[in-house]
Every structure is written in structure tokens, then in C-alpha cells.
Short mmCIF file of C-alpha atoms in Angstrom, two decimals:
data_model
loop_
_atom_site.label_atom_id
_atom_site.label_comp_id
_atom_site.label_asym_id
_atom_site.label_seq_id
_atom_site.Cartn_x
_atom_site.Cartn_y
_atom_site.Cartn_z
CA UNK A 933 190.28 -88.87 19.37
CA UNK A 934 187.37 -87.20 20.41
CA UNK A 935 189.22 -85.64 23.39
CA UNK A 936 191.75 -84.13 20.97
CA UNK A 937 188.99 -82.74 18.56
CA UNK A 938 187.66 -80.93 21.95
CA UNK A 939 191.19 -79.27 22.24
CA UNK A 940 191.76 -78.28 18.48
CA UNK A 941 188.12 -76.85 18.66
CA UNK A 942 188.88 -74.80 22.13
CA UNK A 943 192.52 -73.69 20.21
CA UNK A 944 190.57 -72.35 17.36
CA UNK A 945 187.79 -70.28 19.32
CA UNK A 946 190.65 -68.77 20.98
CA UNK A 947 192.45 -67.83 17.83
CA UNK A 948 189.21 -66.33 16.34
CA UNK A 949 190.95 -62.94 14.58
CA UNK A 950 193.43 -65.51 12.83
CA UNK A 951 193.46 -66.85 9.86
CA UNK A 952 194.48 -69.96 8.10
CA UNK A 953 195.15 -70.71 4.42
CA UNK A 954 194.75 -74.70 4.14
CA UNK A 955 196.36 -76.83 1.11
CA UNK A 956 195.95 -80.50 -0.25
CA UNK A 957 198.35 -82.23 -2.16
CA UNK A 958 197.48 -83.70 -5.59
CA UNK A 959 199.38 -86.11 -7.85
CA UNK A 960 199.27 -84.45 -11.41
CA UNK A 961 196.78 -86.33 -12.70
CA UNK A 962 194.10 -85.16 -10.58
CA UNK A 963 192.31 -83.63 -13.18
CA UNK A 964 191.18 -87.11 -14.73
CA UNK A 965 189.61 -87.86 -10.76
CA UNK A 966 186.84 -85.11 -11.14
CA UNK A 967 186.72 -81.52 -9.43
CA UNK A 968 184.11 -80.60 -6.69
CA UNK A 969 182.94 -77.02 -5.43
CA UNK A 970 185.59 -75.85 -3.32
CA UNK A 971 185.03 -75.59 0.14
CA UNK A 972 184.90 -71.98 1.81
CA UNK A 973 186.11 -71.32 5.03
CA UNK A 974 187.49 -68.68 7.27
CA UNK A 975 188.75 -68.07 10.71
CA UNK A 976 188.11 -64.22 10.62
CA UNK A 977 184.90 -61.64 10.34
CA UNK A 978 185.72 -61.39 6.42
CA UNK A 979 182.60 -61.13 4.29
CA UNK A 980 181.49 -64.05 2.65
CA UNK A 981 182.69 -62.97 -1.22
CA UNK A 982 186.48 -62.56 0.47
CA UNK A 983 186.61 -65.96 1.81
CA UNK A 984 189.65 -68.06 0.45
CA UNK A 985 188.91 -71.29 -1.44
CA UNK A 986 190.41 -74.69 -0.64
CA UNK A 987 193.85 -74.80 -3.03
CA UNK A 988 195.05 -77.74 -4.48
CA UNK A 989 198.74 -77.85 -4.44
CA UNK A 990 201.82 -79.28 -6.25
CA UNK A 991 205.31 -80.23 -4.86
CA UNK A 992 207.73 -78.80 -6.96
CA UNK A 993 211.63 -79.34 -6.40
CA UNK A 994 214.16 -76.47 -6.73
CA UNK A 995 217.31 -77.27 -6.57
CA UNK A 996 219.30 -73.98 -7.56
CA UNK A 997 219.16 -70.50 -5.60
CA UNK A 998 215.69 -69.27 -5.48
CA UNK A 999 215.22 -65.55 -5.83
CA UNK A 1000 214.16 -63.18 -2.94
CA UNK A 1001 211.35 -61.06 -2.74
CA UNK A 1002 210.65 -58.58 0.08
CA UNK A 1003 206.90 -57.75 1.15
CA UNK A 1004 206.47 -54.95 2.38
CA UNK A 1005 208.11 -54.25 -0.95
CA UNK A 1006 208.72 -50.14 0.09
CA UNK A 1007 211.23 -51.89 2.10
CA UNK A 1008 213.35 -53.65 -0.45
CA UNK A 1009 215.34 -51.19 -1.34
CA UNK A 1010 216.79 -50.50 2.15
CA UNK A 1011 216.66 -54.26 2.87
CA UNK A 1012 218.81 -55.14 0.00
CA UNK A 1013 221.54 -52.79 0.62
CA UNK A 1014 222.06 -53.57 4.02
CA UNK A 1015 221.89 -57.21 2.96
CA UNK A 1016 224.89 -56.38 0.35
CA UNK A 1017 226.95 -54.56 3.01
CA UNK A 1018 229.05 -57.39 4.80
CA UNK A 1019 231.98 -58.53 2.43
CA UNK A 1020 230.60 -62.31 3.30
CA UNK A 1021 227.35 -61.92 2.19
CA UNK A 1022 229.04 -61.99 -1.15
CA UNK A 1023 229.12 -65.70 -0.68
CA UNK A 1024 225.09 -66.02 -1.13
CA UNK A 1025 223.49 -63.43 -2.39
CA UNK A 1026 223.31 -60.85 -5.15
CA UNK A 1027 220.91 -58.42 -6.90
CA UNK A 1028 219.92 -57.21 -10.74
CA UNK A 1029 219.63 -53.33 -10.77
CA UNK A 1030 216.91 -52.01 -12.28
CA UNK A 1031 217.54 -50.84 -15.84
CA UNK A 1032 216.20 -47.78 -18.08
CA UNK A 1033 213.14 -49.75 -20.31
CA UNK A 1034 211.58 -48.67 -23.74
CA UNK A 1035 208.51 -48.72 -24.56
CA UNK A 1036 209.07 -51.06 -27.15
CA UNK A 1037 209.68 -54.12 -24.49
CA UNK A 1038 207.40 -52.67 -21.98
CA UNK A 1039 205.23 -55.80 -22.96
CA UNK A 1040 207.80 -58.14 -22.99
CA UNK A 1041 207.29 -61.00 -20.00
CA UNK A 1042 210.56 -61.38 -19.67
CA UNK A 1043 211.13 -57.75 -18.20
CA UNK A 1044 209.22 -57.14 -14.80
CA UNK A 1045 208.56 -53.28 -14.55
CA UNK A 1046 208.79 -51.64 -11.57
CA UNK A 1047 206.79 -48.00 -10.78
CA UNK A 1048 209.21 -44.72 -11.25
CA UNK A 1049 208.26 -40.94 -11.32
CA UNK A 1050 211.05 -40.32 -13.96
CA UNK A 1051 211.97 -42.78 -16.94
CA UNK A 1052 210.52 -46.26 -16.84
CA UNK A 1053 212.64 -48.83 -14.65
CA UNK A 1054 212.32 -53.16 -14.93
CA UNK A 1055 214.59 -55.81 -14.07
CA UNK A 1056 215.41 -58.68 -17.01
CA UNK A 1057 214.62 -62.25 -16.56
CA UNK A 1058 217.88 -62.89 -18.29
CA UNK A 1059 219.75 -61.05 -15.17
CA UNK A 1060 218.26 -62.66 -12.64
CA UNK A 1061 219.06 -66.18 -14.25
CA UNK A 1062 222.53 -65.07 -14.33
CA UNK A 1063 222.58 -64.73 -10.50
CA UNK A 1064 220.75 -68.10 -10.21
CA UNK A 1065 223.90 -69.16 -12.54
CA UNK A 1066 226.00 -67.42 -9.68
CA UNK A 1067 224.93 -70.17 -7.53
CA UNK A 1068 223.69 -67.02 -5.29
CA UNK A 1069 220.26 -65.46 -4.36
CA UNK A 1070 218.84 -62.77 -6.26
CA UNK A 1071 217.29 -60.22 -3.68
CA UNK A 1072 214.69 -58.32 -5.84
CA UNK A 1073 213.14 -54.83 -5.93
CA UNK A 1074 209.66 -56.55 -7.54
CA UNK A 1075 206.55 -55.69 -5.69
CA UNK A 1076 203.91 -59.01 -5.23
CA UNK A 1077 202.58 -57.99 -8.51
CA UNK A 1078 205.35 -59.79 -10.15
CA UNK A 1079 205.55 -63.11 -8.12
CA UNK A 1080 202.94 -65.28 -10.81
CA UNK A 1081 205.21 -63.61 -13.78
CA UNK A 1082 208.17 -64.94 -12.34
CA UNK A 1083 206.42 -68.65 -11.38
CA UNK A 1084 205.37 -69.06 -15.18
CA UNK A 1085 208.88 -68.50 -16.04
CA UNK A 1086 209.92 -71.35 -13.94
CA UNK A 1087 211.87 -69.03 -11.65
CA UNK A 1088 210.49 -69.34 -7.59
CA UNK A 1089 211.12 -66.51 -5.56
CA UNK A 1090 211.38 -66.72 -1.73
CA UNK A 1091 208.63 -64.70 -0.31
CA UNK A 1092 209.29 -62.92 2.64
CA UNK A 1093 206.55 -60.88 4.45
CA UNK A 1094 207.77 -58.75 7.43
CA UNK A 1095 205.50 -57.92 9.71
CA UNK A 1096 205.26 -54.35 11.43
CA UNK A 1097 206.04 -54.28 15.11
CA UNK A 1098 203.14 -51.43 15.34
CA UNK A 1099 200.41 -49.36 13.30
CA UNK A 1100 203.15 -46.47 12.74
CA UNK A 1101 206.29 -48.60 11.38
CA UNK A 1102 208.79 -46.25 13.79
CA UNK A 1103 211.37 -49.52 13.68
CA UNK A 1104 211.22 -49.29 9.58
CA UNK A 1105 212.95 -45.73 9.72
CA UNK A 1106 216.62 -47.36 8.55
CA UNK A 1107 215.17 -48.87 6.12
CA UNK A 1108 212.53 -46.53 4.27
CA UNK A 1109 215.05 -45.23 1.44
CA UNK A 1110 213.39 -41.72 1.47
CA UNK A 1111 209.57 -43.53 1.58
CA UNK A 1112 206.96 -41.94 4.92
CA UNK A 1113 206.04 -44.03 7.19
CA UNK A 1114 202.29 -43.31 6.36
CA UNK A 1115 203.20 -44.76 3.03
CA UNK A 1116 204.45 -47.83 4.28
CA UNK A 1117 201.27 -48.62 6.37
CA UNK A 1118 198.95 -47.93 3.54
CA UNK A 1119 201.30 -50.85 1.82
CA UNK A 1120 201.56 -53.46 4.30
CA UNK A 1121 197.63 -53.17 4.44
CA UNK A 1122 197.61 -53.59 0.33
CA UNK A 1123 199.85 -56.32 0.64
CA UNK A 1124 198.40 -58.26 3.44
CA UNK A 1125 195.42 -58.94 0.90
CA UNK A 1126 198.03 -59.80 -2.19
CA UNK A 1127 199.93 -62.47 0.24
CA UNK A 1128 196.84 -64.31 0.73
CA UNK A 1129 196.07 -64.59 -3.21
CA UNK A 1130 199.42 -65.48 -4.19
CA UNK A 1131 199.71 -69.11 -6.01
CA UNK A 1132 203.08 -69.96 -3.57
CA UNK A 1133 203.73 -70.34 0.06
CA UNK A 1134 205.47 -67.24 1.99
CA UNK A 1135 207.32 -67.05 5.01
CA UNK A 1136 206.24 -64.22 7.94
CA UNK A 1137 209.15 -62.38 9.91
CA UNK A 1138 206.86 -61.76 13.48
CA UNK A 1139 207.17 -58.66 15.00
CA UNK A 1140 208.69 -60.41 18.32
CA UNK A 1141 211.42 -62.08 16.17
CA UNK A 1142 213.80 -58.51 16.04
CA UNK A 1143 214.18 -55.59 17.82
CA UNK A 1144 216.51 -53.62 16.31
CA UNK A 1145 217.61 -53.60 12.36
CA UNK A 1146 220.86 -55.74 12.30
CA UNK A 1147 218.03 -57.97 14.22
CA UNK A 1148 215.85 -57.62 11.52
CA UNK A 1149 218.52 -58.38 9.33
CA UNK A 1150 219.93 -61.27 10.91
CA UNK A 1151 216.62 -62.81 10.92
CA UNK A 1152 215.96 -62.50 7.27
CA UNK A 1153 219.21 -64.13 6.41
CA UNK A 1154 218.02 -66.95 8.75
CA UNK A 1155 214.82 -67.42 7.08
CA UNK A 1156 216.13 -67.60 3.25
CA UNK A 1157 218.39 -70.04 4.18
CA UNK A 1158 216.00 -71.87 5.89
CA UNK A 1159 213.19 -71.59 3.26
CA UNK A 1160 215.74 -72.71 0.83
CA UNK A 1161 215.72 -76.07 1.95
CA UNK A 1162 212.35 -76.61 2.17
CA UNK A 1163 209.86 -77.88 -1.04
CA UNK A 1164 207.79 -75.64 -3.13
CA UNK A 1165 204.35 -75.65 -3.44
CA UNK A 1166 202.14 -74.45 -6.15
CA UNK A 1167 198.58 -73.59 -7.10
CA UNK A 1168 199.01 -74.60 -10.74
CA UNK A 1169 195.73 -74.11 -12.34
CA UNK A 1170 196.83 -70.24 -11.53
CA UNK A 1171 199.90 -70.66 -13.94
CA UNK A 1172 198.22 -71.91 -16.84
#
């Protein structure tokens, strides 16, 4: 034993710029057993106010189609069309449109807005349950903003973070739907901070996984299918 603890302590002096988000699992009634301070830790050169807490987790089990969303979300425009584009990926996924909203349901929390120069733009909670009726995956145009909206209305989105293969985001041209490249960086660097704070796992598309779009592509039909099958864990102090 003490060997081993030698080797995890050599792996993580190696790893130092990494950093890792633990969990513990809780049965529901852990309330009644007491809380402690939670335990601060990091593996990085963060500040002390930015460290991450210790999160206590439940299992939650989804058994219909979860949702997709797409972080960097400048991308999920492009990735969602191109996802769309083979007749067979009919079969398993699909995708609400964003819809003209008035300002009279601009509050509503069943209608997640989404940012527009022109007239304002959301997507309805009632469309996306239809595709989760569809037996099929919704791919959404919903920035991380939304993802705790859509837990507390018992819908659990897929999270998919894709990481840039270098500080310029050249191999995101394809896919960029009219967007810079300098505006892309500026968001993967926003959203790197909003993955860590979300209340639900996500998945992380390496930079070493693709090298060309259909790549790219291929890989992120891979890894919702794959993350479909696996459990769902939440923070769920964060959704009440």
C-alpha cells in the first residue's frame, strides 16, 4: 500500500498544471448525518478564493434520450448541421430551432433565451420534450448558462466540451457559422471556468482524438452514444 501511495504521489507531481474535480456519493438522506466544512483542494496555481469545493453527488437514472449541449457553444451551430446532414443520423438525433420570443415570456423558465443582435431568439422546453418523445437526441444551440435551467426541469443534457487543438482554433474554420476565430478563443477561455462550476458531469473531446472535421464529427457521435449509457450525477443542493 504504501508503495502504491509513492506512485500516485510521483503521478500527481508530474501532472502539476492539471486539474481534478473529485465527487462522493451520498444516499439521500445525508442531510440527517450532519455536514462538515468542505475540503479545498487543487492541482493547479489557482488562487485560493477559486479553489473548487468537495461536491457531494447523486446517482440519477435516465432512461430516455438525453439532450446535447455543445461547449464551445460558438460552435453549435456548425456542429449541429453537420450532425443533421447524413440521412441516418435521422435515426438518433434531432434539434428545436430557435423561435422569435416576446417579451411577455422572456421570464418564463420554460423558454431558454439565447443572445441575438436582431429580435429576441429561445428554444421551448415543450420542443425539446417532444424530441425526447422522438425517442431521439435533441442537439441544442444553449450556451452553459442554460445547463442548471434545464436540470431543474428534470431534463439532463449531455455535455460535451471540445477542446481546441491550438491557441488560434485554425481546425474550427468549418464550423464557425460566420463567428472569428478570436471570438472563439475568448469563449473557450469563458467556458473553461463555467465547465468546472456546472452541477453535472461533462465529457472532453481531446485535441489528439480528430484531425480533420468529419473526425471531429465522428468522434462526437461516439461520445453521445457512449455518455448515454452511462449514470448521471448531480450536485443537488445546486437545484434546490
Amino acid at each position: 500500500m504504501a508503495l502504491e501511495q509513492n506512485q500516485c504521489r510521483r503521478k500527481f507531481c508530474k501532472k502539476t498544471s492539471e486539474r481534478v474535480r473529485l465527487i462522493k456519493a451520498v444516499a439521500a438522506n445525508y442531510r440527517e448525518i450532519g455536514s462538515s466544512s468542505p475540503v479545498l483542494y487543487t492541482l493547479s496555481n489557482r488562487h485560493e478564493e477559486q479553489l473548487i469545493p468537495f461536491s457531494l453527488v447523486q446517482m440519477v437514472g435516465v432512461f430516455s434520450k438525453r439532450p446535447v449541449v455543445f461547449s464551445p457553444s460558438i460552435l453549435s451551430r456548425g456542429i449541429i448541421e453537420r450532425l443533421l446532414q447524413p440521412a441516418e443520423s435521422g435515426l438518433d438525433f434531432n434539434t428545436c430551432h430557435p423561435e422569435p420570443v416576446e417579451s411577455c415570456v422572456r421570464q418564463d423558465k420554460s423558454v431558454f433565451l439565447i443572445d441575438s443582435t436582431d429580435q429576441p431568439l429561445g428554444i421551448k422546453l415543450q420542443s425539446i420534450q417532444e424530441v425526447i418523445n422522438q425517442d431521439k437526441h435533441c442537439l441544442l444551440q444553449l450556451g452553459l448558462n442554460h445547463v442548471e435551467n434545464l436540470l431543474k426541469q428534470s431534463i439532463y443534457p449531455i455535455i460535451i466540451y471540445i477542446k481546441p487543438k491550438n491557441k488560434k482554433g485554425r481546425k474550427f474554420r468549418k464550423l464557425l457559422s460566420g463567428h472569428r476565430e478570436e471570438d472563439l478563443m475568448e469563449a473557450c477561455q469563458m467556458e473553461e471556468l463555467q465547465l468546472e462550476t456546472l452541477p453535472v458531469m461533462f465529457s472532453t473531446v481531446e485535441p489528439n482524438a480528430w484531425s480533420s472535421t468529419d473526425e471531429l464529427l465522428a468522434v462526437i457521435r461516439s461520445t453521445i452514444l457512449s455518455q448515454q449509457s452511462t449514470m448521471v450525477w448531480l450536485e443537488q443542493e445546486r437545484l434546490q
